[in-house]
Short mmCIF file of C-alpha atoms in Angstrom, two decimals:
data_model
loop_
_atom_site.label_atom_id
_atom_site.label_comp_id
_atom_site.label_asym_id
_atom_site.label_seq_id
_atom_site.Cartn_x
_atom_site.Cartn_y
_atom_site.Cartn_z
CA MET A 1 0.00 0.00 0.00
CA TRP A 2 2.62 2.54 1.12
CA ALA A 3 5.16 1.28 -1.37
CA ASP A 4 2.55 1.73 -4.14
CA ALA A 5 1.88 5.28 -3.04
CA ILE A 6 5.60 6.06 -2.95
CA VAL A 7 6.11 4.56 -6.42
CA THR A 8 3.26 6.67 -7.79
CA LEU A 9 4.66 9.77 -6.10
CA ILE A 10 8.09 9.11 -7.60
CA LYS A 11 6.57 8.68 -11.07
CA LEU A 12 4.59 11.89 -10.61
CA ALA A 13 7.70 13.78 -9.49
CA VAL A 14 9.68 12.45 -12.45
CA VAL A 15 6.97 13.39 -14.97
CA ILE A 16 6.48 16.89 -13.59
CA GLY A 17 10.20 17.40 -13.23
CA VAL A 18 10.90 16.34 -16.80
CA LEU A 19 8.02 18.44 -18.17
CA LEU A 20 9.14 21.55 -16.32
CA THR A 21 12.77 21.01 -17.36
CA THR A 22 11.76 20.62 -20.99
CA VAL A 23 10.27 24.13 -21.00
CA PRO A 24 13.57 26.07 -20.68
CA ILE A 25 15.29 23.61 -23.02
CA MET A 26 12.55 24.11 -25.62
CA VAL A 27 12.76 27.89 -25.23
CA TRP A 28 16.48 27.65 -25.98
CA VAL A 29 15.87 25.27 -28.92
CA GLU A 30 13.18 27.57 -30.26
CA ARG A 31 15.38 30.67 -30.12
CA ARG A 32 18.53 29.02 -31.45
CA GLY A 33 16.48 27.05 -33.99
CA SER A 34 14.77 30.15 -35.32
CA ALA A 35 18.18 31.82 -35.56
CA LEU A 36 19.54 28.82 -37.47
CA ILE A 37 16.61 28.89 -39.90
CA GLN A 38 16.80 32.66 -40.36
CA ASP A 39 20.61 32.58 -40.76
CA ARG A 40 21.51 34.60 -37.67
CA LEU A 41 23.18 33.78 -34.34
CA GLY A 42 20.44 33.87 -31.70
CA PRO A 43 21.15 34.14 -27.97
CA ASN A 44 24.83 33.25 -27.46
CA ARG A 45 26.06 35.46 -24.60
CA VAL A 46 24.93 33.68 -21.42
CA GLY A 47 26.72 30.37 -20.88
CA PRO A 48 28.14 28.10 -23.62
CA TRP A 49 26.07 28.46 -26.85
CA GLY A 50 23.68 30.63 -24.86
CA LEU A 51 22.48 27.59 -22.92
CA LEU A 52 21.93 29.56 -19.72
CA GLN A 53 19.73 32.14 -21.47
CA PRO A 54 16.46 30.44 -20.30
CA VAL A 55 17.69 30.63 -16.68
CA VAL A 56 18.23 34.36 -17.03
CA ASP A 57 14.81 34.69 -18.70
CA ALA A 58 13.18 32.83 -15.80
CA VAL A 59 14.84 35.11 -13.23
CA LYS A 60 13.65 38.12 -15.22
CA LEU A 61 10.05 36.84 -15.31
CA ILE A 62 10.00 35.99 -11.59
CA THR A 63 11.38 39.35 -10.48
CA LYS A 64 9.19 41.42 -12.82
CA GLU A 65 6.44 43.58 -11.32
CA ASN A 66 3.19 41.64 -11.00
CA LEU A 67 0.88 44.07 -12.75
CA ILE A 68 -2.92 43.74 -12.61
CA PRO A 69 -4.52 46.32 -14.92
CA ASP A 70 -7.56 48.39 -13.93
CA GLY A 71 -10.94 47.10 -15.07
CA VAL A 72 -10.10 43.42 -15.20
CA ASP A 73 -12.31 40.81 -13.58
CA HIS A 74 -9.93 40.04 -10.69
CA PHE A 75 -10.97 36.49 -9.84
CA LEU A 76 -11.14 35.20 -13.42
CA TYR A 77 -8.03 37.14 -14.47
CA ILE A 78 -5.97 35.35 -11.82
CA LEU A 79 -7.71 31.98 -12.33
CA ALA A 80 -6.95 31.69 -16.07
CA PRO A 81 -3.16 31.06 -15.91
CA PHE A 82 -3.69 28.54 -13.09
CA ILE A 83 -6.10 26.52 -15.26
CA ALA A 84 -3.68 26.64 -18.19
CA LEU A 85 -0.76 25.26 -16.18
CA ALA A 86 -2.82 22.75 -14.18
CA VAL A 87 -4.35 21.24 -17.32
CA ALA A 88 -1.02 21.11 -19.12
CA LEU A 89 0.67 19.32 -16.22
CA SER A 90 -2.12 16.84 -15.51
CA THR A 91 -2.72 15.53 -19.04
CA PHE A 92 0.59 13.66 -19.02
CA ILE A 93 -0.41 11.14 -16.32
CA VAL A 94 -1.97 8.72 -18.85
CA VAL A 95 0.98 8.96 -21.24
CA PRO A 96 3.28 5.91 -21.01
CA PHE A 97 6.91 6.85 -21.59
CA GLY A 98 8.74 3.52 -21.74
CA GLN A 99 8.52 -0.21 -21.34
CA GLY A 100 8.49 -0.81 -17.59
CA ASP A 101 6.46 -4.00 -17.27
CA GLY A 102 7.47 -6.41 -14.53
CA LEU A 103 9.93 -4.05 -12.87
CA THR A 104 9.89 -3.55 -9.12
CA LEU A 105 10.97 -0.68 -6.92
CA PHE A 106 11.13 -1.09 -3.10
CA GLY A 107 9.43 -4.47 -3.55
CA SER A 108 6.43 -2.90 -5.25
CA LYS A 109 5.51 -3.39 -8.91
CA ILE A 110 5.80 -0.19 -10.92
CA HIS A 111 3.19 -1.23 -13.54
CA GLY A 112 4.99 0.36 -16.46
CA PHE A 113 6.31 3.87 -16.90
CA ILE A 114 2.94 5.61 -16.60
CA VAL A 115 1.55 7.53 -13.65
CA ALA A 116 -2.02 6.18 -13.83
CA PRO A 117 -1.68 2.60 -15.12
CA ASP A 118 -5.23 1.45 -14.35
CA LEU A 119 -7.15 4.19 -16.13
CA ASN A 120 -8.67 2.27 -19.02
CA ILE A 121 -10.00 5.32 -20.87
CA GLY A 122 -6.43 6.43 -21.66
CA ILE A 123 -6.55 8.91 -24.51
CA LEU A 124 -10.14 9.97 -23.79
CA TYR A 125 -8.83 11.37 -20.49
CA ILE A 126 -6.43 13.59 -22.44
CA PHE A 127 -9.23 14.85 -24.70
CA ALA A 128 -11.46 15.49 -21.68
CA LEU A 129 -8.80 17.53 -19.91
CA ALA A 130 -7.70 19.32 -23.06
CA ALA A 131 -11.26 20.63 -23.16
CA PHE A 132 -10.46 22.57 -19.99
CA GLY A 133 -7.40 24.09 -21.63
CA VAL A 134 -9.75 26.06 -23.90
CA TYR A 135 -11.32 27.67 -20.85
CA SER A 136 -8.03 29.13 -19.66
CA ILE A 137 -7.60 30.98 -22.96
CA VAL A 138 -11.25 32.03 -23.19
CA ILE A 139 -11.34 33.23 -19.56
CA ALA A 140 -8.05 35.09 -20.00
CA GLY A 141 -9.40 36.82 -23.09
CA TRP A 142 -12.69 37.76 -21.44
CA SER A 143 -11.45 38.87 -18.02
CA SER A 144 -8.69 41.13 -19.38
CA ASN A 145 -11.27 43.70 -20.52
CA ASN A 146 -9.29 44.41 -23.66
CA LYS A 147 -10.58 44.12 -27.22
CA TYR A 148 -7.49 42.35 -28.51
CA SER A 149 -7.63 39.82 -25.67
CA LEU A 150 -11.32 39.25 -26.31
CA LEU A 151 -10.74 38.71 -30.03
CA GLY A 152 -7.97 36.24 -29.19
CA GLY A 153 -10.29 34.38 -26.83
CA ILE A 154 -13.11 34.21 -29.38
CA ARG A 155 -10.77 33.00 -32.11
CA SER A 156 -9.33 30.43 -29.80
CA SER A 157 -12.68 28.95 -28.79
CA SER A 158 -13.85 28.52 -32.39
CA GLN A 159 -10.48 27.19 -33.53
CA MET A 160 -10.24 24.65 -30.71
CA ILE A 161 -13.77 23.32 -31.30
CA SER A 162 -13.17 22.98 -35.03
CA TYR A 163 -9.86 21.16 -34.78
CA GLU A 164 -10.85 18.99 -31.83
CA LEU A 165 -13.25 17.22 -34.21
CA ALA A 166 -10.56 16.44 -36.77
CA MET A 167 -8.19 15.35 -34.01
CA THR A 168 -10.69 13.02 -32.34
CA ILE A 169 -11.83 11.45 -35.60
CA SER A 170 -8.25 10.85 -36.77
CA VAL A 171 -7.50 9.02 -33.53
CA VAL A 172 -10.50 6.69 -34.01
CA GLY A 173 -8.64 4.74 -36.71
CA VAL A 174 -5.71 4.09 -34.37
CA LEU A 175 -8.01 3.03 -31.54
CA MET A 176 -9.80 0.63 -33.91
CA ALA A 177 -6.55 -0.89 -35.12
CA SER A 178 -5.30 -1.47 -31.57
CA SER A 179 -8.79 -2.10 -30.06
CA SER A 180 -7.97 -0.23 -26.87
CA PHE A 181 -8.10 3.32 -25.49
CA ARG A 182 -4.96 2.70 -23.46
CA LEU A 183 -1.84 4.20 -24.96
CA ASP A 184 0.46 1.43 -23.71
CA GLN A 185 -1.69 -1.10 -25.57
CA VAL A 186 -1.68 1.15 -28.64
CA VAL A 187 2.13 0.87 -28.56
CA MET A 188 2.01 -2.90 -27.98
CA ALA A 189 -0.17 -3.24 -31.11
CA GLN A 190 2.59 -1.57 -33.15
CA THR A 191 5.42 -3.99 -32.39
CA GLY A 192 6.76 -6.20 -35.16
CA THR A 193 7.16 -5.66 -38.90
CA TRP A 194 5.38 -6.21 -42.18
CA LEU A 195 7.38 -8.19 -44.81
CA GLY A 196 10.31 -8.20 -42.41
CA PHE A 197 11.40 -4.58 -42.85
CA ILE A 198 8.43 -2.16 -42.64
CA PRO A 199 7.75 -1.40 -38.96
CA LYS A 200 4.14 -2.01 -37.92
CA TRP A 201 3.64 1.66 -37.06
CA ASN A 202 0.22 3.15 -37.60
CA VAL A 203 1.71 5.91 -39.74
CA PHE A 204 2.13 3.55 -42.72
CA PRO A 205 -1.42 2.22 -43.15
CA GLN A 206 -2.94 5.42 -41.72
CA ILE A 207 -0.84 8.17 -43.26
CA ILE A 208 -3.94 10.33 -43.77
CA GLY A 209 -4.88 10.00 -40.13
CA ALA A 210 -1.33 10.84 -39.08
CA ILE A 211 -1.32 13.99 -41.20
CA THR A 212 -4.71 15.20 -39.96
CA PHE A 213 -3.70 14.47 -36.36
CA MET A 214 -0.49 16.46 -36.70
CA VAL A 215 -2.22 19.41 -38.36
CA ALA A 216 -4.86 19.39 -35.63
CA ALA A 217 -2.11 19.20 -32.99
CA PHE A 218 -0.60 22.40 -34.40
CA ALA A 219 -4.01 24.09 -34.16
CA GLU A 220 -4.71 22.79 -30.64
CA THR A 221 -1.36 23.98 -29.30
CA ASN A 222 -1.78 27.41 -30.94
CA ARG A 223 1.46 27.10 -32.85
CA LEU A 224 2.23 28.83 -36.10
CA PRO A 225 0.89 28.49 -38.82
CA PHE A 226 -2.28 28.37 -36.67
CA ASP A 227 -1.43 30.79 -33.86
CA LEU A 228 -4.43 33.03 -34.61
CA PRO A 229 -5.41 33.45 -30.91
CA GLU A 230 -2.20 35.37 -30.29
CA ALA A 231 -1.32 36.59 -33.79
CA GLU A 232 1.08 39.35 -32.77
CA ALA A 233 0.78 41.31 -35.99
CA GLU A 234 -2.99 41.75 -35.55
CA LEU A 235 -3.83 41.29 -31.86
CA VAL A 236 -0.72 42.58 -29.96
CA ALA A 237 -0.41 39.24 -28.11
CA GLY A 238 -3.98 37.99 -28.21
CA TYR A 239 -5.43 36.47 -25.07
CA HIS A 240 -2.34 37.13 -22.92
CA THR A 241 -1.85 40.77 -23.91
CA GLU A 242 -2.65 42.02 -20.39
CA TYR A 243 -0.59 39.43 -18.52
CA SER A 244 2.87 40.08 -17.12
CA SER A 245 5.55 38.38 -14.97
CA MET A 246 4.78 34.85 -13.74
CA LYS A 247 1.15 34.89 -14.90
CA PHE A 248 2.41 35.38 -18.45
CA ALA A 249 5.08 32.76 -17.78
CA SER A 250 2.35 30.27 -16.77
CA PHE A 251 0.72 30.56 -20.20
CA PHE A 252 4.14 30.31 -21.80
CA MET A 253 5.05 27.18 -19.82
CA ALA A 254 1.64 25.62 -20.49
CA GLU A 255 2.16 26.13 -24.23
CA TYR A 256 5.50 24.31 -24.22
CA ILE A 257 4.24 21.51 -21.95
CA ASN A 258 1.31 20.99 -24.33
CA LEU A 259 3.88 20.80 -27.12
CA VAL A 260 5.64 17.94 -25.30
CA THR A 261 2.32 16.13 -24.72
CA SER A 262 1.34 16.54 -28.39
CA SER A 263 4.71 15.24 -29.59
CA ALA A 264 4.44 12.28 -27.21
CA LEU A 265 0.94 11.55 -28.53
CA ILE A 266 2.11 11.68 -32.16
CA VAL A 267 4.91 9.24 -31.31
CA LEU A 268 2.66 6.88 -29.33
CA LEU A 269 -0.26 6.85 -31.75
CA PHE A 270 1.48 6.81 -35.10
CA PHE A 271 5.22 6.18 -34.72
CA GLY A 272 5.30 3.08 -32.53
CA GLY A 273 6.15 4.64 -29.16
CA TRP A 274 9.39 3.13 -27.85
CA THR A 275 9.53 0.33 -30.45
CA LEU A 276 12.09 0.18 -33.24
CA PRO A 277 11.91 -2.27 -36.18
CA GLY A 278 14.14 -5.29 -35.72
CA LEU A 279 14.84 -4.51 -32.08
CA THR A 280 13.43 -6.62 -29.25
CA ILE A 281 13.66 -4.58 -26.08
CA PRO A 282 14.89 -6.90 -23.28
CA HIS A 283 13.06 -7.11 -19.97
CA GLY A 284 14.54 -5.61 -16.82
CA TRP A 285 16.04 -2.21 -16.12
CA ALA A 286 18.44 -2.20 -19.08
CA GLY A 287 15.55 -2.64 -21.52
CA ALA A 288 13.49 -0.07 -19.63
CA ILE A 289 16.23 2.55 -19.96
CA LEU A 290 16.72 1.67 -23.64
CA SER A 291 12.99 2.18 -24.27
CA LEU A 292 13.08 5.51 -22.41
CA VAL A 293 15.96 6.70 -24.61
CA ILE A 294 14.20 5.62 -27.85
CA PHE A 295 10.98 7.30 -26.78
CA ALA A 296 12.74 10.51 -25.73
CA ALA A 297 14.62 10.63 -29.04
CA LYS A 298 11.41 10.27 -31.05
CA VAL A 299 9.64 12.93 -28.97
CA ALA A 300 12.65 15.23 -29.37
CA PHE A 301 12.42 14.85 -33.13
CA PHE A 302 8.77 15.94 -33.15
CA LEU A 303 9.52 18.83 -30.78
CA TRP A 304 12.09 20.00 -33.31
CA PHE A 305 9.52 19.41 -36.06
CA PHE A 306 7.15 21.86 -34.30
CA VAL A 307 9.93 24.47 -34.13
CA TRP A 308 10.94 23.81 -37.72
CA ILE A 309 7.36 24.32 -39.04
CA ARG A 310 6.86 27.44 -36.93
CA TRP A 311 9.80 29.24 -38.48
CA THR A 312 9.14 27.98 -42.01
CA LEU A 313 5.45 28.61 -42.73
CA PRO A 314 3.59 31.94 -42.64
CA ARG A 315 0.39 32.36 -40.62
CA PHE A 316 -2.99 31.38 -42.10
CA ARG A 317 -5.85 33.85 -42.39
CA PHE A 318 -8.72 33.07 -40.03
CA ASP A 319 -11.20 32.10 -42.77
CA GLN A 320 -8.53 29.90 -44.39
CA LEU A 321 -7.97 28.23 -41.04
CA MET A 322 -11.67 27.48 -40.61
CA ALA A 323 -12.06 26.29 -44.22
CA LEU A 324 -9.05 23.99 -43.82
CA GLY A 325 -10.41 22.57 -40.58
CA TRP A 326 -13.98 21.92 -41.67
CA LYS A 327 -13.67 21.25 -45.42
CA VAL A 328 -10.35 19.42 -45.63
CA MET A 329 -9.24 18.00 -42.29
CA ILE A 330 -12.53 16.53 -41.06
CA PRO A 331 -13.39 14.80 -44.38
CA LEU A 332 -9.83 13.42 -44.58
CA ALA A 333 -10.04 12.12 -41.01
CA VAL A 334 -13.35 10.42 -41.87
CA VAL A 335 -11.78 8.86 -44.99
CA ASN A 336 -8.99 7.51 -42.77
CA PHE A 337 -11.30 5.84 -40.32
CA LEU A 338 -13.51 4.42 -43.09
CA TRP A 339 -10.38 2.94 -44.68
CA VAL A 340 -9.31 1.38 -41.38
CA GLY A 341 -12.78 -0.09 -40.91
CA VAL A 342 -12.88 -1.57 -44.42
CA ALA A 343 -9.31 -2.86 -44.13
CA MET A 344 -10.05 -4.49 -40.80
CA ALA A 345 -13.23 -6.08 -42.14
CA LEU A 346 -11.27 -7.49 -45.12
CA GLY A 347 -8.53 -8.71 -42.80
CA ILE A 348 -5.76 -6.58 -44.34
CA LEU A 349 -4.95 -4.75 -41.11
CA MET B 1 -13.99 6.29 0.16
CA VAL B 2 -16.60 6.11 -2.60
CA THR B 3 -19.15 7.69 -0.28
CA TYR B 4 -16.89 10.62 0.62
CA VAL B 5 -15.95 11.34 -2.99
CA PHE B 6 -19.63 11.13 -3.93
CA LEU B 7 -20.66 13.51 -1.12
CA ALA B 8 -17.95 16.02 -2.03
CA ALA B 9 -18.84 15.90 -5.73
CA ALA B 10 -22.57 16.13 -5.01
CA ALA B 11 -22.09 19.15 -2.73
CA LEU B 12 -19.94 20.81 -5.39
CA ALA B 13 -22.57 20.09 -8.04
CA ILE B 14 -25.40 21.57 -5.95
CA VAL B 15 -23.52 24.72 -4.92
CA PHE B 16 -22.35 25.47 -8.44
CA GLY B 17 -25.71 24.49 -9.89
CA ILE B 18 -27.33 27.22 -7.80
CA LEU B 19 -24.58 29.63 -8.84
CA ALA B 20 -25.21 28.71 -12.49
CA ILE B 21 -28.78 30.01 -12.35
CA ALA B 22 -28.46 32.73 -9.68
CA HIS B 23 -25.35 34.71 -10.54
CA ARG B 24 -25.84 37.83 -12.64
CA SER B 25 -22.79 37.51 -14.85
CA PRO B 26 -23.45 35.09 -17.73
CA ILE B 27 -19.77 34.14 -17.86
CA ILE B 28 -19.90 33.05 -14.20
CA ASN B 29 -23.11 31.11 -15.00
CA VAL B 30 -21.42 29.14 -17.76
CA LEU B 31 -18.25 28.53 -15.77
CA SER B 32 -20.32 27.30 -12.81
CA LEU B 33 -22.04 24.89 -15.17
CA VAL B 34 -18.58 23.63 -16.17
CA VAL B 35 -17.88 22.85 -12.51
CA VAL B 36 -21.27 21.09 -12.26
CA PHE B 37 -20.41 18.86 -15.22
CA PHE B 38 -16.98 18.20 -13.74
CA ALA B 39 -18.60 17.12 -10.45
CA LEU B 40 -21.03 14.85 -12.33
CA ALA B 41 -18.10 13.32 -14.22
CA ALA B 42 -16.39 12.67 -10.89
CA ILE B 43 -19.52 10.86 -9.67
CA TYR B 44 -19.59 8.73 -12.84
CA ALA B 45 -15.89 7.94 -12.45
CA VAL B 46 -16.20 6.92 -8.81
CA LEU B 47 -19.07 4.58 -9.77
CA GLY B 48 -16.75 2.85 -12.24
CA MET B 49 -18.18 4.59 -15.31
CA ASP B 50 -14.85 5.95 -16.62
CA PHE B 51 -15.98 6.05 -20.21
CA LEU B 52 -19.15 7.95 -19.40
CA ALA B 53 -17.15 10.41 -17.27
CA ALA B 54 -14.76 11.15 -20.12
CA ILE B 55 -17.57 11.50 -22.66
CA GLN B 56 -19.47 13.79 -20.27
CA LEU B 57 -16.46 16.13 -20.11
CA ILE B 58 -15.62 15.94 -23.83
CA VAL B 59 -19.17 16.59 -25.04
CA TYR B 60 -20.53 19.04 -22.47
CA ALA B 61 -17.50 20.82 -21.02
CA GLY B 62 -15.46 20.53 -24.19
CA ALA B 63 -17.95 21.44 -26.87
CA VAL B 64 -21.38 22.60 -25.72
CA LEU B 65 -20.28 25.03 -23.01
CA VAL B 66 -17.43 26.44 -25.09
CA LEU B 67 -20.09 27.32 -27.68
CA PHE B 68 -22.15 29.02 -24.93
CA LEU B 69 -19.10 31.02 -23.88
CA PHE B 70 -18.39 31.85 -27.51
CA VAL B 71 -21.88 33.32 -27.99
CA ILE B 72 -21.77 35.27 -24.72
CA MET B 73 -18.40 36.73 -25.59
CA LEU B 74 -19.43 37.53 -29.15
CA LEU B 75 -22.50 39.44 -27.92
CA ASN B 76 -20.40 40.89 -25.07
CA ILE B 77 -23.07 40.48 -22.36
CA ARG B 78 -21.60 41.73 -19.09
CA SER B 79 -24.57 41.14 -16.77
CA VAL B 80 -28.20 40.01 -16.92
CA ASP B 81 -31.32 40.93 -14.95
CA ARG B 82 -31.69 39.79 -11.37
CA LEU B 83 -33.33 36.41 -10.85
CA GLY B 84 -37.12 36.70 -10.72
CA SER B 85 -37.44 39.96 -12.60
CA GLY B 86 -38.46 38.15 -15.80
CA ARG B 87 -41.93 37.16 -16.93
CA ARG B 88 -44.19 35.95 -14.11
CA LEU B 89 -45.87 33.09 -16.06
CA GLN B 90 -42.52 31.68 -17.21
CA ALA B 91 -41.20 31.71 -13.66
CA ILE B 92 -44.24 29.86 -12.29
CA LEU B 93 -44.21 27.27 -15.11
CA GLY B 94 -40.49 26.75 -14.70
CA ALA B 95 -40.78 26.25 -10.96
CA LEU B 96 -43.66 23.77 -11.38
CA THR B 97 -41.78 21.79 -14.04
CA SER B 98 -38.62 21.55 -11.99
CA ILE B 99 -40.57 20.45 -8.90
CA ALA B 100 -42.32 17.78 -10.98
CA ILE B 101 -39.01 16.49 -12.41
CA GLY B 102 -37.42 16.53 -8.97
CA ALA B 103 -40.37 14.58 -7.50
CA ALA B 104 -40.17 12.04 -10.33
CA VAL B 105 -36.45 11.50 -9.67
CA VAL B 106 -37.01 11.08 -5.92
CA VAL B 107 -39.81 8.56 -6.53
CA ALA B 108 -37.69 6.68 -9.05
CA ILE B 109 -34.74 6.45 -6.67
CA ALA B 110 -36.95 5.42 -3.74
CA THR B 111 -38.61 2.58 -5.67
CA LEU B 112 -35.51 1.20 -7.37
CA THR B 113 -33.54 -1.41 -5.52
CA PRO B 114 -29.74 -1.09 -5.84
CA ALA B 115 -29.55 -4.28 -7.91
CA GLN B 116 -31.74 -2.77 -10.61
CA GLY B 117 -30.62 0.81 -10.69
CA ALA B 118 -27.08 1.24 -9.51
CA VAL B 119 -23.78 -0.19 -10.65
CA ALA B 120 -21.41 -1.72 -8.17
CA PRO B 121 -18.40 0.59 -7.84
CA GLY B 122 -15.40 -0.63 -9.79
CA SER B 123 -17.42 -2.95 -12.04
CA GLN B 124 -16.60 -3.13 -15.73
CA GLY B 125 -20.03 -1.86 -16.76
CA GLY B 126 -18.76 1.58 -17.65
CA THR B 127 -16.01 0.77 -20.11
CA ALA B 128 -16.41 1.38 -23.82
CA PHE B 129 -16.78 -2.30 -24.70
CA PRO B 130 -20.12 -3.15 -22.99
CA ILE B 131 -21.53 0.29 -23.84
CA GLY B 132 -20.65 -0.12 -27.52
CA ARG B 133 -21.97 -3.68 -27.55
CA SER B 134 -25.34 -2.70 -26.07
CA LEU B 135 -25.62 0.29 -28.43
CA MET B 136 -25.14 -2.04 -31.40
CA THR B 137 -27.45 -4.81 -30.15
CA THR B 138 -30.20 -4.14 -27.58
CA HIS B 139 -30.39 -0.37 -28.13
CA LEU B 140 -29.78 -0.28 -31.88
CA LEU B 141 -33.10 1.35 -32.79
CA PRO B 142 -32.89 4.25 -30.27
CA PHE B 143 -29.26 4.73 -31.29
CA GLU B 144 -30.18 5.05 -34.97
CA LEU B 145 -33.09 7.35 -34.12
CA VAL B 146 -30.75 9.64 -32.17
CA SER B 147 -28.37 9.71 -35.15
CA LEU B 148 -31.29 10.64 -37.39
CA LEU B 149 -32.26 13.46 -35.00
CA LEU B 150 -28.68 14.76 -35.03
CA VAL B 151 -28.56 14.71 -38.83
CA ALA B 152 -31.87 16.60 -38.93
CA ALA B 153 -30.47 19.20 -36.52
CA LEU B 154 -27.35 19.52 -38.67
CA VAL B 155 -29.38 20.04 -41.84
CA GLY B 156 -31.54 22.57 -39.99
CA ALA B 157 -28.46 24.51 -38.88
CA LEU B 158 -27.17 24.52 -42.46
CA VAL B 159 -30.49 25.82 -43.79
CA LEU B 160 -30.49 28.61 -41.18
CA ALA B 161 -26.89 29.59 -41.88
CA ARG B 162 -27.15 29.42 -45.70
CA LYS B 163 -26.49 32.63 -47.55
CA GLU B 164 -28.94 33.61 -50.30
CA THR B 165 -26.94 33.60 -53.50
CA ARG B 166 -29.50 35.27 -55.75
#
């Protein structure tokens, strides 16, 4: 009983620690990456290759004056960043991050590298909580009493609803192919190869679903080319225009943590999680660490992919965004899940 | 454990349910309703209905209430009239209807034995598999009728939103 509780607490501490550490690293990657893409240097003064720049940024944000503008709705204004960060941190508890079956710690089974191993709704939990992420942006936009914030909030709510549909429908195909909502079983269903060399990853039979899921992930995390809620050229900074110091930093951290969760989901659903073709991960701690490294490497690639796209593509117009979501992404996602259904009925998949 | 979680969630649902109809700011109304749905989802989850809990949050908190918020923000309504200052007939009819529904629920709960009505906590009744199976077998006709209703609503919305091209 106590050992179980301690194991869960350790897993929770590791997950939150890793998520919060990824934020400064991603800020550095984003700034240096954008500099690389735009052929300039980027931050290079603080520490080797500017690596300590995020630390300095964090100190700046913590010590900044905590400004609350006149005319805001006090309670909601302060609540919004809390919701953003709480949702971002709590979605990760159903995400498995390595093969940890059969391992023990302090004589207690660790039930795999996942904080909540017995939650059989798995990915539905993430969708349910992500729904609350919308509220943080909408509340922030409303309570700031600023027209740009309000416009950002309105854009965000319509964008999130539109792309949530495409995202959910594109996941249905994966859930059908692995006949489980649990992400660890989704990964298990992707082990092995076809014809001896093609890995059994969902991305190959369901390339359309993978593309729609990734596009929807960009829209759900408010990243360019879909960062309409905070489009700085039109809306100053959108929903967080009126936020400063750590309250702004909470939104900022939530955005990067959501990025990590989205990348992890892309890897788990479509790119085989911690599996590699032709590699049987051994049981025990050595195999567990190997699977952690593989998974982290794949997630890191997709984190870089998010940065890469952001500094390569220009922003969409709002009507283009809506047309893309409703007229292209949703029909494509439906085609994907029809194809999976037909293929499963014919016994191909 | 189950009892305490249920009591906490039920208390939360009642308090925020009252707030959802009594507060003057429409934004607070909608956000209170979000808390109510969250509390209901917690009750479903503690009864072993994980799937229902997740669907409750995805459909109501994730889609329906965001649309409510969207409309309120688009119209920029900052506050509404105090409770009870509306039309007298509507208020009386509303009160009577809610009392009738409440009485029906109390009677239903009092006459049902636990074996018929409730699910044993932690049972597998709430996972997607049995729900999907019963939707496709015993409840196929109601399920198809609901789909038909949704399609009709969708077509209706399209007709309302259509621009005249002539």
